[in-house]
């Protein structure tokens, strides 16, 4: 944001604002025990703004954040806004259900919602119809479209992004993967472990006024040559040909044993069929049954993998699939939480997943028990 000359009164107000933030958050000001001393040492008011980075520093590197941690970050953000600066923190509401009548966009528009948050819809930030002739659901957008959405939302590469949702939502990891695959700093992508309802129960502020959200698919986005948000080509993604090459290799049995195909669908794995050799790891395995936004402990996640005969840190290639490219992101996050480096080429997400595989008559399919 542009900075303008400030009057003495404004500077004084800013000084007291910073002081109050320091007093509230002195445990996060590293290296100084007294916030008054901090202001005295830095000497000028702009240097004292170093305190604002410490207010958000506790988020760095943590993918899973408790609701309490998110509230603390929100309050720090408010303090930074009071100082007249744009905080490096964005709240995204990713409420989306694959079944039933609940409409995340409408619920966001009607409120309540976290003040200043934005709605981020899985179907909206996806491959546009003109580039998706097979009408496959939820396909990854082009890098240009993703960068255009980031610019439209005012999201910068240096921002912390906290992904939130309403009660009973499962699929926030899909938004986590979108940011990760297109190159956002992985240490600044976070999932709130709890719902908006829990946020409110803990006293979190909400906005109840009705709003109208932007539908990115209705906008002419992704046609510029230069974007403020710097994006890379999607990484860690494979297509149907790569899997067919594995399954159709000359040394088929040995090759399949070297490549693990993990299928995260629910009951449709058995009902509709699956790829040869695929291992069934339902997405519901990774979260608490009583709260679908809270993840199990790392030890419990490892136990799930081990129960299916999978070593999450194996040197073997792993290809993750699901029904429509959404729940697969649960498996990817579970692998990462258990220590697997998803940036290596040995781990891939099959974007088309079963919706593409089942449509193609030439792909091999297996029914469990048959």
GROMACS .gro file of N, CA, C and O in nm, residues 128-190:
model
  252
  128UNK      N    1  -1.098  -2.413  -1.688
  128UNK     CA    2  -1.215  -2.352  -1.751
  128UNK      C    3  -1.272  -2.446  -1.858
  128UNK      O    4  -1.199  -2.526  -1.918
  129UNK      N    5  -1.404  -2.439  -1.883
  129UNK     CA    6  -1.470  -2.533  -1.975
  129UNK      C    7  -1.406  -2.540  -2.114
  129UNK      O    8  -1.402  -2.647  -2.176
  130UNK      N    9  -1.355  -2.428  -2.164
  130UNK     CA   10  -1.297  -2.427  -2.300
  130UNK      C   11  -1.171  -2.512  -2.309
  130UNK      O   12  -1.131  -2.554  -2.418
  131UNK      N   13  -1.106  -2.536  -2.195
  131UNK     CA   14  -0.984  -2.618  -2.192
  131UNK      C   15  -1.010  -2.757  -2.136
  131UNK      O   16  -0.916  -2.833  -2.112
  132UNK      N   17  -1.136  -2.791  -2.116
  132UNK     CA   18  -1.173  -2.917  -2.053
  132UNK      C   19  -1.280  -2.986  -2.137
  132UNK      O   20  -1.396  -2.999  -2.095
  133UNK      N   21  -1.243  -3.032  -2.258
  133UNK     CA   22  -1.343  -3.087  -2.350
  133UNK      C   23  -1.415  -3.211  -2.299
  133UNK      O   24  -1.528  -3.240  -2.339
  134UNK      N   25  -1.352  -3.286  -2.208
  134UNK     CA   26  -1.417  -3.406  -2.153
  134UNK      C   27  -1.503  -3.375  -2.031
  134UNK      O   28  -1.562  -3.467  -1.971
  135UNK      N   29  -1.510  -3.246  -1.994
  135UNK     CA   30  -1.592  -3.201  -1.880
  135UNK      C   31  -1.560  -3.279  -1.753
  135UNK      O   32  -1.649  -3.316  -1.676
  136UNK      N   33  -1.432  -3.301  -1.728
  136UNK     CA   34  -1.391  -3.369  -1.606
  136UNK      C   35  -1.401  -3.270  -1.489
  136UNK      O   36  -1.362  -3.155  -1.502
  137UNK      N   37  -1.451  -3.316  -1.375
  137UNK     CA   38  -1.473  -3.223  -1.263
  137UNK      C   39  -1.344  -3.186  -1.190
  137UNK      O   40  -1.252  -3.266  -1.179
  138UNK      N   41  -1.339  -3.061  -1.144
  138UNK     CA   42  -1.235  -3.012  -1.053
  138UNK      C   43  -1.093  -3.024  -1.106
  138UNK      O   44  -0.997  -3.034  -1.028
  139UNK      N   45  -1.074  -3.022  -1.236
  139UNK     CA   46  -0.938  -3.031  -1.289
  139UNK      C   47  -0.858  -2.906  -1.250
  139UNK      O   48  -0.911  -2.796  -1.241
  140UNK      N   49  -0.727  -2.925  -1.228
  140UNK     CA   50  -0.642  -2.812  -1.191
  140UNK      C   51  -0.649  -2.703  -1.296
  140UNK      O   52  -0.648  -2.731  -1.416
  141UNK      N   53  -0.654  -2.577  -1.254
  141UNK     CA   54  -0.655  -2.468  -1.352
  141UNK      C   55  -0.517  -2.451  -1.416
  141UNK      O   56  -0.419  -2.513  -1.371
  142UNK      N   57  -0.509  -2.369  -1.517
  142UNK     CA   58  -0.379  -2.334  -1.573
  142UNK      C   59  -0.305  -2.246  -1.473
  142UNK      O   60  -0.367  -2.178  -1.390
  143UNK      N   61  -0.173  -2.242  -1.479
  143UNK     CA   62  -0.099  -2.151  -1.390
  143UNK      C   63  -0.142  -2.006  -1.407
  143UNK      O   64  -0.150  -1.931  -1.310
  144UNK      N   65  -0.171  -1.967  -1.532
  144UNK     CA   66  -0.211  -1.829  -1.558
  144UNK      C   67  -0.344  -1.796  -1.490
  144UNK      O   68  -0.361  -1.688  -1.433
  145UNK      N   69  -0.438  -1.890  -1.494
  145UNK     CA   70  -0.567  -1.866  -1.430
  145UNK      C   71  -0.550  -1.857  -1.278
  145UNK      O   72  -0.610  -1.771  -1.213
  146UNK      N   73  -0.467  -1.944  -1.222
  146UNK     CA   74  -0.444  -1.940  -1.077
  146UNK      C   75  -0.380  -1.807  -1.038
  146UNK      O   76  -0.421  -1.745  -0.938
  147UNK      N   77  -0.281  -1.761  -1.115
  147UNK     CA   78  -0.217  -1.633  -1.085
  147UNK      C   79  -0.318  -1.519  -1.095
  147UNK      O   80  -0.317  -1.426  -1.012
  148UNK      N   81  -0.406  -1.526  -1.193
  148UNK     CA   82  -0.508  -1.422  -1.209
  148UNK      C   83  -0.604  -1.420  -1.091
  148UNK      O   84  -0.645  -1.314  -1.043
  149UNK      N   85  -0.641  -1.539  -1.041
  149UNK     CA   86  -0.728  -1.547  -0.923
  149UNK      C   87  -0.656  -1.487  -0.801
  149UNK      O   88  -0.717  -1.413  -0.721
  150UNK      N   89  -0.528  -1.517  -0.786
  150UNK     CA   90  -0.453  -1.461  -0.675
  150UNK      C   91  -0.452  -1.308  -0.681
  150UNK      O   92  -0.473  -1.241  -0.579
  151UNK      N   93  -0.428  -1.254  -0.799
  151UNK     CA   94  -0.428  -1.108  -0.814
  151UNK      C   95  -0.567  -1.051  -0.784
  151UNK      O   96  -0.579  -0.945  -0.721
  152UNK      N   97  -0.670  -1.118  -0.831
  152UNK     CA   98  -0.807  -1.072  -0.807
  152UNK      C   99  -0.839  -1.070  -0.658
  152UNK      O  100  -0.910  -0.982  -0.609
  153UNK      N  101  -0.785  -1.167  -0.584
  153UNK     CA  102  -0.810  -1.178  -0.440
  153UNK      C  103  -0.714  -1.091  -0.357
  153UNK      O  104  -0.730  -1.079  -0.236
  154UNK      N  105  -0.613  -1.036  -0.424
  154UNK     CA  106  -0.514  -0.958  -0.351
  154UNK      C  107  -0.419  -1.043  -0.270
  154UNK      O  108  -0.359  -0.997  -0.171
  155UNK      N  109  -0.401  -1.169  -0.310
  155UNK     CA  110  -0.311  -1.260  -0.240
  155UNK      C  111  -0.171  -1.250  -0.300
  155UNK      O  112  -0.155  -1.257  -0.421
  156UNK      N  113  -0.072  -1.232  -0.214
  156UNK     CA  114   0.067  -1.216  -0.258
  156UNK      C  115   0.149  -1.339  -0.224
  156UNK      O  116   0.110  -1.417  -0.137
  157UNK      N  117   0.261  -1.355  -0.290
  157UNK     CA  118   0.346  -1.473  -0.266
  157UNK      C  119   0.394  -1.481  -0.122
  157UNK      O  120   0.416  -1.590  -0.070
  158UNK      N  121   0.410  -1.367  -0.057
  158UNK     CA  122   0.464  -1.367   0.079
  158UNK      C  123   0.356  -1.385   0.185
  158UNK      O  124   0.387  -1.394   0.305
  159UNK      N  125   0.230  -1.396   0.147
  159UNK     CA  126   0.122  -1.403   0.244
  159UNK      C  127   0.108  -1.541   0.308
  159UNK      O  128   0.125  -1.644   0.241
  160UNK      N  129   0.074  -1.541   0.436
  160UNK     CA  130   0.025  -1.662   0.502
  160UNK      C  131  -0.121  -1.680   0.460
  160UNK      O  132  -0.199  -1.585   0.460
  161UNK      N  133  -0.157  -1.802   0.424
  161UNK     CA  134  -0.294  -1.834   0.385
  161UNK      C  135  -0.350  -1.937   0.482
  161UNK      O  136  -0.295  -2.047   0.495
  162UNK      N  137  -0.458  -1.900   0.553
  162UNK     CA  138  -0.524  -1.993   0.645
  162UNK      C  139  -0.656  -2.036   0.582
  162UNK      O  140  -0.743  -1.953   0.553
  163UNK      N  141  -0.669  -2.166   0.558
  163UNK     CA  142  -0.787  -2.222   0.491
  163UNK      C  143  -0.885  -2.272   0.597
  163UNK      O  144  -0.849  -2.354   0.682
  164UNK      N  145  -1.006  -2.222   0.593
  164UNK     CA  146  -1.107  -2.253   0.694
  164UNK      C  147  -1.231  -2.312   0.627
  164UNK      O  148  -1.241  -2.315   0.504
  165UNK      N  149  -1.325  -2.358   0.709
  165UNK     CA  150  -1.448  -2.415   0.653
  165UNK      C  151  -1.554  -2.425   0.762
  165UNK      O  152  -1.527  -2.406   0.881
  166UNK      N  153  -1.675  -2.457   0.718
  166UNK     CA  154  -1.787  -2.479   0.810
  166UNK      C  155  -1.785  -2.622   0.861
  166UNK      O  156  -1.715  -2.709   0.809
  167UNK      N  157  -1.866  -2.645   0.962
  167UNK     CA  158  -1.876  -2.776   1.024
  167UNK      C  159  -1.912  -2.883   0.921
  167UNK      O  160  -1.989  -2.858   0.830
  168UNK      N  161  -1.856  -3.001   0.934
  168UNK     CA  162  -1.879  -3.122   0.854
  168UNK      C  163  -1.808  -3.121   0.718
  168UNK      O  164  -1.820  -3.217   0.643
  169UNK      N  165  -1.734  -3.016   0.687
  169UNK     CA  166  -1.658  -3.013   0.561
  169UNK      C  167  -1.538  -3.107   0.573
  169UNK      O  168  -1.473  -3.117   0.677
  170UNK      N  169  -1.508  -3.177   0.463
  170UNK     CA  170  -1.390  -3.265   0.456
  170UNK      C  171  -1.275  -3.203   0.377
  170UNK      O  172  -1.159  -3.223   0.408
  171UNK      N  173  -1.306  -3.130   0.268
  171UNK     CA  174  -1.212  -3.123   0.157
  171UNK      C  175  -1.126  -2.998   0.149
  171UNK      O  176  -1.084  -2.958   0.040
  172UNK      N  177  -1.093  -2.937   0.262
  172UNK     CA  178  -1.002  -2.823   0.259
  172UNK      C  179  -0.862  -2.858   0.208
  172UNK      O  180  -0.795  -2.770   0.152
  173UNK      N  181  -0.811  -2.982   0.223
  173UNK     CA  182  -0.677  -3.011   0.170
  173UNK      C  183  -0.664  -2.989   0.019
  173UNK      O  184  -0.554  -2.969  -0.031
  174UNK      N  185  -0.774  -2.992  -0.054
  174UNK     CA  186  -0.765  -2.965  -0.198
  174UNK      C  187  -0.714  -2.823  -0.222
  174UNK      O  188  -0.633  -2.800  -0.313
  175UNK      N  189  -0.759  -2.726  -0.141
  175UNK     CA  190  -0.712  -2.589  -0.158
  175UNK      C  191  -0.566  -2.578  -0.114
  175UNK      O  192  -0.487  -2.507  -0.176
  176UNK      N  193  -0.531  -2.649  -0.008
  176UNK     CA  194  -0.390  -2.655   0.034
  176UNK      C  195  -0.303  -2.703  -0.082
  176UNK      O  196  -0.198  -2.645  -0.110
  177UNK      N  197  -0.348  -2.808  -0.153
  177UNK     CA  198  -0.268  -2.862  -0.262
  177UNK      C  199  -0.260  -2.763  -0.379
  177UNK      O  200  -0.155  -2.753  -0.444
  178UNK      N  201  -0.368  -2.690  -0.408
  178UNK     CA  202  -0.364  -2.590  -0.515
  178UNK      C  203  -0.251  -2.491  -0.492
  178UNK      O  204  -0.172  -2.461  -0.583
  179UNK      N  205  -0.243  -2.438  -0.371
  179UNK     CA  206  -0.138  -2.342  -0.342
  179UNK      C  207   0.000  -2.408  -0.350
  179UNK      O  208   0.095  -2.349  -0.402
  180UNK      N  209   0.009  -2.528  -0.300
  180UNK     CA  210   0.138  -2.597  -0.297
  180UNK      C  211   0.188  -2.629  -0.438
  180UNK      O  212   0.305  -2.605  -0.470
  181UNK      N  213   0.101  -2.683  -0.521
  181UNK     CA  214   0.145  -2.727  -0.654
  181UNK      C  215   0.186  -2.609  -0.743
  181UNK      O  216   0.273  -2.623  -0.828
  182UNK      N  217   0.125  -2.491  -0.719
  182UNK     CA  218   0.158  -2.375  -0.801
  182UNK      C  219   0.267  -2.288  -0.739
  182UNK      O  220   0.295  -2.180  -0.788
  183UNK      N  221   0.329  -2.335  -0.630
  183UNK     CA  222   0.453  -2.274  -0.583
  183UNK      C  223   0.443  -2.176  -0.468
  183UNK      O  224   0.542  -2.108  -0.437
  184UNK      N  225   0.326  -2.166  -0.401
  184UNK     CA  226   0.322  -2.079  -0.283
  184UNK      C  227   0.415  -2.139  -0.177
  184UNK      O  228   0.429  -2.261  -0.169
  185UNK      N  229   0.476  -2.053  -0.100
  185UNK     CA  230   0.568  -2.100   0.005
  185UNK      C  231   0.496  -2.202   0.093
  185UNK      O  232   0.400  -2.169   0.163
  186UNK      N  233   0.541  -2.330   0.094
  186UNK     CA  234   0.468  -2.433   0.169
  186UNK      C  235   0.466  -2.408   0.319
  186UNK      O  236   0.380  -2.462   0.389
  187UNK      N  237   0.558  -2.325   0.369
  187UNK     CA  238   0.560  -2.293   0.512
  187UNK      C  239   0.454  -2.189   0.548
  187UNK      O  240   0.436  -2.157   0.665
  188UNK      N  241   0.384  -2.139   0.446
  188UNK     CA  242   0.284  -2.034   0.470
  188UNK      C  243   0.144  -2.077   0.424
  188UNK      O  244   0.058  -1.991   0.400
  189UNK      N  245   0.122  -2.206   0.409
  189UNK     CA  246  -0.010  -2.259   0.373
  189UNK      C  247  -0.061  -2.337   0.494
  189UNK      O  248   0.004  -2.432   0.538
  190UNK      N  249  -0.176  -2.299   0.547
  190UNK     CA  250  -0.223  -2.355   0.673
  190UNK      C  251  -0.369  -2.400   0.663
  190UNK      O  252  -0.449  -2.341   0.591
   0.00000   0.00000   0.00000
